[in-house]
Amino acid sequence: MVQNLWSLSLVAVVAVVTFLLGYVGSRRANTTPDFLVARRAVPATRNAAAISGEYLSAASFLGVAGLILKDGVDALWYPIGFTAGYLAMMLFVAAPLRRSGAYTLPDFAEARLGSRKLRHFCTFFVVCIGVLYLVPQLQSAGLTLNTITGLPAWLGGVLVTLIVVANVLGGGMRAITLVQAFQYWGKLFAISAPTFVLFAVFLTGPGTSAQSVDAEGVLLFHEPVTVTTVDPVRLEVTSLTKLHVVGEVDGARADGPAYWGPDSGGAPKTYSVAKGTELRFTAGSPVPVVEGAPSANDVWLRPQTDGLGGLFETYSLIFATFLGTMGLPHVLVRFYTNPDGKAARRTALHVLYLLGLFYVFPTVLGVISRLYLPQLLVTGKTDAAVLLLPHTMLPGVLGQILGAVVAAGAFAAFLSTSSGLVVSVAGVVSTDILRGKVRDFRWATVLTGAVAIGLALLLPRSDASLTVAMSFALAASTFCPLLLLGIWWRGLTWVGAVAGLVVGGGLVILSQVVTAVSKATGDWAPALLAQPALVTVPIAFLTMIWISKLTGPSRPADVNQVLLRLHAPDRLGFMRDRGARFASGGARRAGEGQHRGAAGSGG
Amino acid sequence: MSEQPGPPAEQPAPGEHAPAQGRKPRRRRVVLADPKGRGRVLRTIIELEEQTSVGEKLVRDLIRQQLRTAFVLGGGTLLAVALLPLLFYLVDLSEVQLFGVRLPWLLLGLVPFPLFYLVGLLSRRQAERHERDFVSMVDR
């Protein structure tokens, strides 16, 4: 109960501070550009902190450590890809995109290719990706609150939704910029402080850790552990295990001692354990792990042990994360808030070190948690590792405080990422489907929040990082080719762009549907379908290029002017912020005055 | 981090003329562009804006230059990183230890992040240099 109080009060502090910062930031927000792009006046360092704060979602804060606990060294490709995405962004997209003067991604598409139809297709995919990304945030918020305080799981998601919607209603992008920048530093503290303490405990600790591995490299429980499954799981057993089962295993009722072991030939055997089954293990018994995760420590420690399929999966993940980041709507929309193209480039560079700094800590926590929290491998709820570790390693008050700090950090992660997503989706909905006034933006915000929390409560939960990886694959197969070709190639036509979006996005959605069906009916789909970016991204690119060549005559007439605006250095003053659709003329005039460069246009 | 590319001397930014001392600020004329050569600058800008053959050629060259830099740096980094899985697949490096940590963990957990930052730094300098060259060409 004391543990609950610490965590609850810190989570409450995060919620209140978030709300107050949002309030401060929103006091002077009243025009559409305020709500959509924070009047394009966010300095590069603050913007970088805000981008990092928004980007380090549940998947990074909890998911990376959990994946390392489960998959070992191969999981390190997630933080690498999440960071490298910004390098790709900086090299190819950041500055020209800002100079386009657009407000949202569909706005950019229309500015470049001059087609309302293309704009609507982009809107559809922005909403898809945004909601797909938002749902795991809300679900993880529920998990966190549930793990830490025992409050019902739906409450966390609802709470996050309410705070975010309240902030965004008040001041849109202007309100959340300050919140997100603050939350980056909050999260960095919330993960680094416990990591330093726990790492020190791990190095000097009183020996509880050292016995977890036996001579054959099998992971063992080092103390008696009782595990209750929350969802049905399929467990893989590689060595003989004695345990006490109360519940349902392999479809049969079980109540009493049981012996689990590999087949007579020594091959691993899989047991299906129903929801709510209690498994009691004694100290020194091997840890059964969820199907698909490596059970032997040796496999966990080595990279690329899954053969060619695993190699393919790794490359596909690299592709999806490297190229997907530049298509994430909530990341892109933050780049529009820079004053000019040069600042956008600087922002991306800052983000590179802010992210690199952060990812060291979940990695260390993931490694340590393998020794202290093997029971998470049984339930498969590895996302909870970071939350449970402080209390498990330090049962005293210090552990409680550290646990509360981590919980508060996780809560900040849900808040800042959800804020960014809600703003970007609401921005797109309000300017494309509604009329783009401030009131429309507010309605769109409420709508987005309601749809997201509804889906989060209805859909089943899966690993945060994996769901997020799918939205990366979708972004990489739709917006990445659109942006790269739109910015660097004169030949793109709107028909080609639409074809590429439909083919790339369609293939990713199809592959995910097939994967879901195959999971439900016995895992027959190849790994290609679970992580399809390596195939779908080139197909999307080729489709866009091919169809554009076929429809060459429908190339926009002003392509040279548009490319000039995207690439000419800021000081020449070619940049014009698009504003025709929004009636609020004051901000538009201010924007133009600001960006008229020094060179000659003053005459 | 050392290089802070300021505007070229013949074209001072407005902010630089603000009085630095605490004395009462004197009224002064803000010069947005050097009057000398202004006609020519305007002409080049108009050429760019109207996309005459000269203007279009200038922009094409700039875009090609920027794209080449981005491709070389991005492609090089991608290649370096993407060779790692293949390397791990072919050679077992996990027996090699550095400071008690297995090599793959170091190569994946620590090395990429500073590498990305350095490449980013390099690309920013290159891109800004190309832009400066372009401006001074227009300004000639």
mmCIF file of N, CA and C in Angstrom, chain A residues 34-147:
data_model
loop_
_atom_site.group_PDB
_atom_site.id
_atom_site.type_symbol
_atom_site.label_atom_id
_atom_site.label_comp_id
_atom_site.label_asym_id
_atom_site.label_seq_id
_atom_site.Cartn_x
_atom_site.Cartn_y
_atom_site.Cartn_z
ATOM 1 N N ASP A 34 -1.285 28.871 -34.374
ATOM 2 C CA ASP A 34 -0.912 28.535 -33.001
ATOM 3 C C ASP A 34 -1.216 27.078 -32.718
ATOM 4 N N PHE A 35 -2.409 26.678 -33.094
ATOM 5 C CA PHE A 35 -2.864 25.342 -32.745
ATOM 6 C C PHE A 35 -2.154 24.282 -33.570
ATOM 7 N N LEU A 36 -1.861 24.577 -34.838
ATOM 8 C CA LEU A 36 -1.285 23.554 -35.700
ATOM 9 C C LEU A 36 0.230 23.499 -35.591
ATOM 10 N N VAL A 37 0.904 24.645 -35.571
ATOM 11 C CA VAL A 37 2.361 24.630 -35.646
ATOM 12 C C VAL A 37 3.017 25.589 -34.655
ATOM 13 N N ALA A 38 2.327 25.918 -33.565
ATOM 14 C CA ALA A 38 2.904 26.774 -32.527
ATOM 15 C C ALA A 38 3.511 28.049 -33.101
ATOM 16 N N ARG A 39 2.844 28.625 -34.092
ATOM 17 C CA ARG A 39 3.264 29.873 -34.730
ATOM 18 C C ARG A 39 4.657 29.780 -35.358
ATOM 19 N N ARG A 40 5.172 28.578 -35.546
ATOM 20 C CA ARG A 40 6.473 28.339 -36.177
ATOM 21 C C ARG A 40 7.587 29.130 -35.526
ATOM 22 N N ALA A 41 7.599 29.195 -34.204
ATOM 23 C CA ALA A 41 8.616 30.013 -33.546
ATOM 24 C C ALA A 41 9.310 29.236 -32.432
ATOM 25 N N VAL A 42 9.374 27.911 -32.549
ATOM 26 C CA VAL A 42 10.001 27.126 -31.486
ATOM 27 C C VAL A 42 11.501 27.021 -31.762
ATOM 28 N N PRO A 43 12.359 27.464 -30.808
ATOM 29 C CA PRO A 43 13.793 27.376 -31.052
ATOM 30 C C PRO A 43 14.280 25.923 -31.138
ATOM 31 N N ALA A 44 15.411 25.732 -31.855
ATOM 32 C CA ALA A 44 15.839 24.374 -32.212
ATOM 33 C C ALA A 44 16.073 23.480 -30.992
ATOM 34 N N THR A 45 16.718 24.018 -29.933
ATOM 35 C CA THR A 45 17.017 23.134 -28.802
ATOM 36 C C THR A 45 15.736 22.692 -28.099
ATOM 37 N N ARG A 46 14.806 23.627 -27.921
ATOM 38 C CA ARG A 46 13.566 23.230 -27.245
ATOM 39 C C ARG A 46 12.762 22.285 -28.118
ATOM 40 N N ASN A 47 12.765 22.571 -29.418
ATOM 41 C CA ASN A 47 12.024 21.707 -30.324
ATOM 42 C C ASN A 47 12.601 20.296 -30.317
ATOM 43 N N ALA A 48 13.933 20.196 -30.251
ATOM 44 C CA ALA A 48 14.559 18.879 -30.229
ATOM 45 C C ALA A 48 14.147 18.125 -28.972
ATOM 46 N N ALA A 49 14.131 18.819 -27.824
ATOM 47 C CA ALA A 49 13.706 18.151 -26.595
ATOM 48 C C ALA A 49 12.245 17.733 -26.714
ATOM 49 N N ALA A 50 11.438 18.597 -27.333
ATOM 50 C CA ALA A 50 10.024 18.258 -27.484
ATOM 51 C C ALA A 50 9.857 17.062 -28.401
ATOM 52 N N ILE A 51 10.621 17.027 -29.507
ATOM 53 C CA ILE A 51 10.517 15.892 -30.425
ATOM 54 C C ILE A 51 10.943 14.611 -29.722
ATOM 55 N N SER A 52 12.055 14.679 -28.976
ATOM 56 C CA SER A 52 12.513 13.487 -28.273
ATOM 57 C C SER A 52 11.502 13.082 -27.211
ATOM 58 N N GLY A 53 10.960 14.076 -26.506
ATOM 59 C CA GLY A 53 9.991 13.769 -25.466
ATOM 60 C C GLY A 53 8.767 13.081 -26.034
ATOM 61 N N GLU A 54 8.364 13.523 -27.212
ATOM 62 C CA GLU A 54 7.184 12.950 -27.828
ATOM 63 C C GLU A 54 7.487 11.573 -28.416
ATOM 64 N N TYR A 55 8.697 11.419 -28.913
ATOM 65 C CA TYR A 55 9.064 10.205 -29.637
ATOM 66 C C TYR A 55 9.312 9.043 -28.687
ATOM 67 N N LEU A 56 9.858 9.347 -27.474
ATOM 68 C CA LEU A 56 10.154 8.285 -26.517
ATOM 69 C C LEU A 56 8.851 7.843 -25.875
ATOM 70 N N SER A 57 8.188 6.951 -26.563
ATOM 71 C CA SER A 57 6.854 6.558 -26.160
ATOM 72 C C SER A 57 6.942 5.377 -25.209
ATOM 73 N N ALA A 58 5.784 4.784 -24.966
ATOM 74 C CA ALA A 58 5.748 3.563 -24.171
ATOM 75 C C ALA A 58 6.687 2.513 -24.756
ATOM 76 N N ALA A 59 6.768 2.469 -26.093
ATOM 77 C CA ALA A 59 7.599 1.460 -26.741
ATOM 78 C C ALA A 59 9.054 1.623 -26.349
ATOM 79 N N SER A 60 9.497 2.870 -26.183
ATOM 80 C CA SER A 60 10.887 3.091 -25.821
ATOM 81 C C SER A 60 11.091 2.965 -24.324
ATOM 82 N N PHE A 61 10.196 3.561 -23.575
ATOM 83 C CA PHE A 61 10.407 3.633 -22.130
ATOM 84 C C PHE A 61 10.252 2.264 -21.483
ATOM 85 N N LEU A 62 9.247 1.512 -21.885
ATOM 86 C CA LEU A 62 9.031 0.194 -21.298
ATOM 87 C C LEU A 62 9.400 -0.924 -22.262
ATOM 88 N N GLY A 63 9.050 -0.739 -23.535
ATOM 89 C CA GLY A 63 9.132 -1.825 -24.493
ATOM 90 C C GLY A 63 10.541 -2.278 -24.806
ATOM 91 N N VAL A 64 11.488 -1.347 -24.926
ATOM 92 C CA VAL A 64 12.841 -1.730 -25.323
ATOM 93 C C VAL A 64 13.463 -2.644 -24.272
ATOM 94 N N ALA A 65 13.343 -2.260 -22.999
ATOM 95 C CA ALA A 65 13.891 -3.115 -21.936
ATOM 96 C C ALA A 65 13.203 -4.479 -21.949
ATOM 97 N N GLY A 66 11.892 -4.484 -22.170
ATOM 98 C CA GLY A 66 11.157 -5.740 -22.196
ATOM 99 C C GLY A 66 11.606 -6.636 -23.329
ATOM 100 N N LEU A 67 11.840 -6.051 -24.501
ATOM 101 C CA LEU A 67 12.279 -6.851 -25.646
ATOM 102 C C LEU A 67 13.683 -7.397 -25.416
ATOM 103 N N ILE A 68 14.528 -6.617 -24.755
ATOM 104 C CA ILE A 68 15.879 -7.100 -24.483
ATOM 105 C C ILE A 68 15.804 -8.255 -23.478
ATOM 106 N N LEU A 69 14.950 -8.114 -22.480
ATOM 107 C CA LEU A 69 14.741 -9.211 -21.539
ATOM 108 C C LEU A 69 14.316 -10.469 -22.275
ATOM 109 N N LYS A 70 13.453 -10.308 -23.281
ATOM 110 C CA LYS A 70 12.910 -11.480 -23.972
ATOM 111 C C LYS A 70 13.833 -11.983 -25.072
ATOM 112 N N ASP A 71 14.268 -11.081 -25.961
ATOM 113 C CA ASP A 71 14.976 -11.521 -27.166
ATOM 114 C C ASP A 71 16.484 -11.371 -27.108
ATOM 115 N N GLY A 72 16.989 -10.639 -26.121
ATOM 116 C CA GLY A 72 18.430 -10.500 -26.013
ATOM 117 C C GLY A 72 19.003 -9.475 -26.961
ATOM 118 N N VAL A 73 20.219 -9.733 -27.414
ATOM 119 C CA VAL A 73 20.987 -8.717 -28.127
ATOM 120 C C VAL A 73 20.300 -8.278 -29.421
ATOM 121 N N ASP A 74 19.524 -9.150 -30.045
ATOM 122 C CA ASP A 74 18.865 -8.773 -31.294
ATOM 123 C C ASP A 74 17.876 -7.632 -31.108
ATOM 124 N N ALA A 75 17.343 -7.505 -29.889
ATOM 125 C CA ALA A 75 16.366 -6.440 -29.642
ATOM 126 C C ALA A 75 17.009 -5.068 -29.706
ATOM 127 N N LEU A 76 18.344 -5.012 -29.661
ATOM 128 C CA LEU A 76 19.008 -3.710 -29.719
ATOM 129 C C LEU A 76 18.768 -3.010 -31.052
ATOM 130 N N TRP A 77 18.300 -3.766 -32.053
ATOM 131 C CA TRP A 77 18.014 -3.114 -33.338
ATOM 132 C C TRP A 77 16.873 -2.118 -33.223
ATOM 133 N N TYR A 78 16.003 -2.291 -32.258
ATOM 134 C CA TYR A 78 14.916 -1.312 -32.103
ATOM 135 C C TYR A 78 15.461 0.071 -31.756
ATOM 136 N N PRO A 79 16.211 0.224 -30.631
ATOM 137 C CA PRO A 79 16.731 1.583 -30.368
ATOM 138 C C PRO A 79 17.620 2.113 -31.476
ATOM 139 N N ILE A 80 18.391 1.238 -32.129
ATOM 140 C CA ILE A 80 19.238 1.720 -33.228
ATOM 141 C C ILE A 80 18.372 2.301 -34.344
ATOM 142 N N GLY A 81 17.357 1.537 -34.722
ATOM 143 C CA GLY A 81 16.498 2.004 -35.808
ATOM 144 C C GLY A 81 15.724 3.259 -35.428
ATOM 145 N N PHE A 82 15.209 3.280 -34.181
ATOM 146 C CA PHE A 82 14.456 4.454 -33.738
ATOM 147 C C PHE A 82 15.324 5.706 -33.820
ATOM 148 N N THR A 83 16.613 5.589 -33.524
ATOM 149 C CA THR A 83 17.504 6.755 -33.575
ATOM 150 C C THR A 83 17.899 7.075 -35.010
ATOM 151 N N ALA A 84 18.280 6.034 -35.762
ATOM 152 C CA ALA A 84 18.780 6.263 -37.113
ATOM 153 C C ALA A 84 17.724 6.923 -37.991
ATOM 154 N N GLY A 85 16.458 6.703 -37.663
ATOM 155 C CA GLY A 85 15.399 7.338 -38.432
ATOM 156 C C GLY A 85 15.591 8.837 -38.510
ATOM 157 N N TYR A 86 16.093 9.433 -37.435
ATOM 158 C CA TYR A 86 16.289 10.886 -37.440
ATOM 159 C C TYR A 86 17.451 11.304 -38.313
ATOM 160 N N LEU A 87 18.426 10.396 -38.466
ATOM 161 C CA LEU A 87 19.525 10.716 -39.374
ATOM 162 C C LEU A 87 18.982 10.786 -40.805
ATOM 163 N N ALA A 88 18.193 9.780 -41.158
ATOM 164 C CA ALA A 88 17.591 9.778 -42.500
ATOM 165 C C ALA A 88 16.731 11.026 -42.690
ATOM 166 N N MET A 89 15.966 11.334 -41.658
ATOM 167 C CA MET A 89 15.101 12.518 -41.684
ATOM 168 C C MET A 89 15.917 13.781 -41.933
ATOM 169 N N MET A 90 17.029 13.890 -41.192
ATOM 170 C CA MET A 90 17.847 15.087 -41.287
ATOM 171 C C MET A 90 18.488 15.193 -42.665
ATOM 172 N N LEU A 91 18.977 14.069 -43.185
ATOM 173 C CA LEU A 91 19.676 14.090 -44.457
ATOM 174 C C LEU A 91 18.734 14.439 -45.604
ATOM 175 N N PHE A 92 17.533 13.883 -45.586
ATOM 176 C CA PHE A 92 16.723 13.951 -46.795
ATOM 177 C C PHE A 92 15.483 14.838 -46.687
ATOM 178 N N VAL A 93 14.974 15.038 -45.484
ATOM 179 C CA VAL A 93 13.635 15.587 -45.394
ATOM 180 C C VAL A 93 13.529 16.899 -44.619
ATOM 181 N N ALA A 94 14.241 17.011 -43.492
ATOM 182 C CA ALA A 94 13.920 18.053 -42.508
ATOM 183 C C ALA A 94 13.826 19.457 -43.105
ATOM 184 N N ALA A 95 14.923 19.939 -43.695
ATOM 185 C CA ALA A 95 14.936 21.331 -44.148
ATOM 186 C C ALA A 95 13.949 21.589 -45.293
ATOM 187 N N PRO A 96 13.973 20.780 -46.372
ATOM 188 C CA PRO A 96 13.016 21.046 -47.450
ATOM 189 C C PRO A 96 11.572 20.973 -46.995
ATOM 190 N N LEU A 97 11.281 20.044 -46.096
ATOM 191 C CA LEU A 97 9.905 19.898 -45.641
ATOM 192 C C LEU A 97 9.452 21.157 -44.925
ATOM 193 N N ARG A 98 10.311 21.695 -44.061
ATOM 194 C CA ARG A 98 9.947 22.920 -43.353
ATOM 195 C C ARG A 98 9.733 24.067 -44.344
ATOM 196 N N ARG A 99 10.607 24.119 -45.366
ATOM 197 C CA ARG A 99 10.505 25.226 -46.315
ATOM 198 C C ARG A 99 9.271 25.133 -47.187
ATOM 199 N N SER A 100 8.655 23.965 -47.227
ATOM 200 C CA SER A 100 7.447 23.852 -48.032
ATOM 201 C C SER A 100 6.349 24.741 -47.462
ATOM 202 N N GLY A 101 6.468 25.106 -46.169
ATOM 203 C CA GLY A 101 5.479 26.001 -45.577
ATOM 204 C C GLY A 101 4.155 25.330 -45.287
ATOM 205 N N ALA A 102 4.113 24.000 -45.383
ATOM 206 C CA ALA A 102 2.857 23.299 -45.154
ATOM 207 C C ALA A 102 2.551 23.210 -43.665
ATOM 208 N N TYR A 103 1.299 22.866 -43.368
ATOM 209 C CA TYR A 103 0.890 22.731 -41.972
ATOM 210 C C TYR A 103 0.801 21.279 -41.528
ATOM 211 N N THR A 104 0.461 20.412 -42.458
ATOM 212 C CA THR A 104 0.348 18.993 -42.132
ATOM 213 C C THR A 104 0.919 18.223 -43.319
ATOM 214 N N LEU A 105 1.011 16.914 -43.156
ATOM 215 C CA LEU A 105 1.542 16.100 -44.241
ATOM 216 C C LEU A 105 0.665 16.153 -45.499
ATOM 217 N N PRO A 106 -0.661 16.001 -45.373
ATOM 218 C CA PRO A 106 -1.504 16.144 -46.567
ATOM 219 C C PRO A 106 -1.349 17.524 -47.199
ATOM 220 N N ASP A 107 -1.146 18.539 -46.362
ATOM 221 C CA ASP A 107 -0.947 19.891 -46.869
ATOM 222 C C ASP A 107 0.308 19.941 -47.742
ATOM 223 N N PHE A 108 1.366 19.264 -47.289
ATOM 224 C CA PHE A 108 2.593 19.200 -48.090
ATOM 225 C C PHE A 108 2.313 18.518 -49.421
ATOM 226 N N ALA A 109 1.592 17.405 -49.367
ATOM 227 C CA ALA A 109 1.330 16.659 -50.597
ATOM 228 C C ALA A 109 0.595 17.535 -51.595
ATOM 229 N N GLU A 110 -0.365 18.314 -51.090
ATOM 230 C CA GLU A 110 -1.115 19.172 -52.003
ATOM 231 C C GLU A 110 -0.235 20.300 -52.530
ATOM 232 N N ALA A 111 0.620 20.862 -51.641
ATOM 233 C CA ALA A 111 1.490 21.953 -52.075
ATOM 234 C C ALA A 111 2.432 21.487 -53.174
ATOM 235 N N ARG A 112 2.904 20.256 -53.056
ATOM 236 C CA ARG A 112 3.893 19.776 -54.013
ATOM 237 C C ARG A 112 3.243 19.316 -55.313
ATOM 238 N N LEU A 113 2.136 18.599 -55.202
ATOM 239 C CA LEU A 113 1.588 17.952 -56.387
ATOM 240 C C LEU A 113 0.244 18.523 -56.825
ATOM 241 N N GLY A 114 -0.286 19.455 -56.030
ATOM 242 C CA GLY A 114 -1.476 20.178 -56.450
ATOM 243 C C GLY A 114 -2.698 19.318 -56.693
ATOM 244 N N SER A 115 -2.915 18.311 -55.855
ATOM 245 C CA SER A 115 -4.080 17.469 -56.080
ATOM 246 C C SER A 115 -4.854 17.271 -54.784
ATOM 247 N N ARG A 116 -6.161 17.587 -54.838
ATOM 248 C CA ARG A 116 -7.004 17.380 -53.654
ATOM 249 C C ARG A 116 -7.202 15.896 -53.386
ATOM 250 N N LYS A 117 -7.245 15.109 -54.460
ATOM 251 C CA LYS A 117 -7.482 13.664 -54.270
ATOM 252 C C LYS A 117 -6.326 13.040 -53.502
ATOM 253 N N LEU A 118 -5.106 13.397 -53.900
ATOM 254 C CA LEU A 118 -3.930 12.883 -53.195
ATOM 255 C C LEU A 118 -3.992 13.283 -51.725
ATOM 256 N N ARG A 119 -4.432 14.541 -51.509
ATOM 257 C CA ARG A 119 -4.541 15.038 -50.146
ATOM 258 C C ARG A 119 -5.429 14.135 -49.297
ATOM 259 N N HIS A 120 -6.552 13.714 -49.876
ATOM 260 C CA HIS A 120 -7.466 12.877 -49.099
ATOM 261 C C HIS A 120 -6.861 11.514 -48.790
ATOM 262 N N PHE A 121 -6.125 10.947 -49.754
ATOM 263 C CA PHE A 121 -5.452 9.669 -49.492
ATOM 264 C C PHE A 121 -4.457 9.819 -48.331
ATOM 265 N N CYS A 122 -3.697 10.923 -48.364
ATOM 266 C CA CYS A 122 -2.725 11.155 -47.297
ATOM 267 C C CYS A 122 -3.434 11.262 -45.956
ATOM 268 N N THR A 123 -4.556 11.974 -45.950
ATOM 269 C CA THR A 123 -5.311 12.125 -44.702
ATOM 270 C C THR A 123 -5.679 10.762 -44.132
ATOM 271 N N PHE A 124 -6.145 9.892 -45.011
ATOM 272 C CA PHE A 124 -6.539 8.560 -44.562
ATOM 273 C C PHE A 124 -5.371 7.858 -43.872
ATOM 274 N N PHE A 125 -4.190 7.894 -44.495
ATOM 275 C CA PHE A 125 -3.058 7.167 -43.911
ATOM 276 C C PHE A 125 -2.536 7.844 -42.650
ATOM 277 N N VAL A 126 -2.600 9.186 -42.603
ATOM 278 C CA VAL A 126 -2.181 9.868 -41.374
ATOM 279 C C VAL A 126 -3.052 9.421 -40.213
ATOM 280 N N VAL A 127 -4.364 9.400 -40.449
ATOM 281 C CA VAL A 127 -5.269 8.993 -39.376
ATOM 282 C C VAL A 127 -5.009 7.537 -38.982
ATOM 283 N N CYS A 128 -4.790 6.675 -39.984
ATOM 284 C CA CYS A 128 -4.473 5.259 -39.730
ATOM 285 C C CYS A 128 -3.261 5.129 -38.822
ATOM 286 N N ILE A 129 -2.154 5.744 -39.247
ATOM 287 C CA ILE A 129 -0.906 5.597 -38.504
ATOM 288 C C ILE A 129 -1.051 6.210 -37.117
ATOM 289 N N GLY A 130 -1.666 7.393 -37.058
ATOM 290 C CA GLY A 130 -1.825 8.071 -35.777
ATOM 291 C C GLY A 130 -2.603 7.228 -34.776
ATOM 292 N N VAL A 131 -3.723 6.693 -35.211
ATOM 293 C CA VAL A 131 -4.554 5.909 -34.290
ATOM 294 C C VAL A 131 -3.857 4.604 -33.920
ATOM 295 N N LEU A 132 -3.205 3.998 -34.904
ATOM 296 C CA LEU A 132 -2.468 2.755 -34.660
ATOM 297 C C LEU A 132 -1.374 2.952 -33.612
ATOM 298 N N TYR A 133 -0.806 4.129 -33.594
ATOM 299 C CA TYR A 133 0.279 4.438 -32.668
ATOM 300 C C TYR A 133 -0.297 4.820 -31.310
ATOM 301 N N LEU A 134 -1.470 5.452 -31.364
ATOM 302 C CA LEU A 134 -2.077 5.967 -30.137
ATOM 303 C C LEU A 134 -2.625 4.839 -29.269
ATOM 304 N N VAL A 135 -3.198 3.827 -29.909
ATOM 305 C CA VAL A 135 -3.844 2.758 -29.144
ATOM 306 C C VAL A 135 -2.877 2.060 -28.171
ATOM 307 N N PRO A 136 -1.686 1.627 -28.610
ATOM 308 C CA PRO A 136 -0.785 0.989 -27.633
ATOM 309 C C PRO A 136 -0.339 1.925 -26.520
ATOM 310 N N GLN A 137 -0.262 3.234 -26.813
ATOM 311 C CA GLN A 137 0.093 4.179 -25.742
ATOM 312 C C GLN A 137 -0.949 4.112 -24.628
ATOM 313 N N LEU A 138 -2.207 4.171 -25.035
ATOM 314 C CA LEU A 138 -3.278 4.185 -24.040
ATOM 315 C C LEU A 138 -3.352 2.848 -23.316
ATOM 316 N N GLN A 139 -3.154 1.765 -24.061
ATOM 317 C CA GLN A 139 -3.202 0.452 -23.425
ATOM 318 C C GLN A 139 -2.055 0.276 -22.439
ATOM 319 N N SER A 140 -0.867 0.743 -22.815
ATOM 320 C CA SER A 140 0.262 0.622 -21.894
ATOM 321 C C SER A 140 0.055 1.489 -20.666
ATOM 322 N N ALA A 141 -0.620 2.617 -20.840
ATOM 323 C CA ALA A 141 -0.915 3.448 -19.678
ATOM 324 C C ALA A 141 -1.763 2.656 -18.689
ATOM 325 N N GLY A 142 -2.712 1.901 -19.213
ATOM 326 C CA GLY A 142 -3.518 1.051 -18.356
ATOM 327 C C GLY A 142 -2.671 0.012 -17.646
ATOM 328 N N LEU A 143 -1.788 -0.651 -18.413
ATOM 329 C CA LEU A 143 -0.913 -1.670 -17.832
ATOM 330 C C LEU A 143 -0.058 -1.086 -16.710
ATOM 331 N N THR A 144 0.490 0.108 -16.969
ATOM 332 C CA THR A 144 1.378 0.707 -15.979
ATOM 333 C C THR A 144 0.635 1.003 -14.684
ATOM 334 N N LEU A 145 -0.486 1.660 -14.820
ATOM 335 C CA LEU A 145 -1.232 2.013 -13.617
ATOM 336 C C LEU A 145 -1.659 0.747 -12.879
ATOM 337 N N ASN A 146 -2.019 -0.272 -13.651
ATOM 338 C CA ASN A 146 -2.443 -1.527 -13.058
ATOM 339 C C ASN A 146 -1.282 -2.233 -12.337
ATOM 340 N N THR A 147 -0.112 -2.268 -12.991
ATOM 341 C CA THR A 147 1.048 -2.938 -12.399
ATOM 342 C C THR A 147 1.466 -2.258 -11.109
#
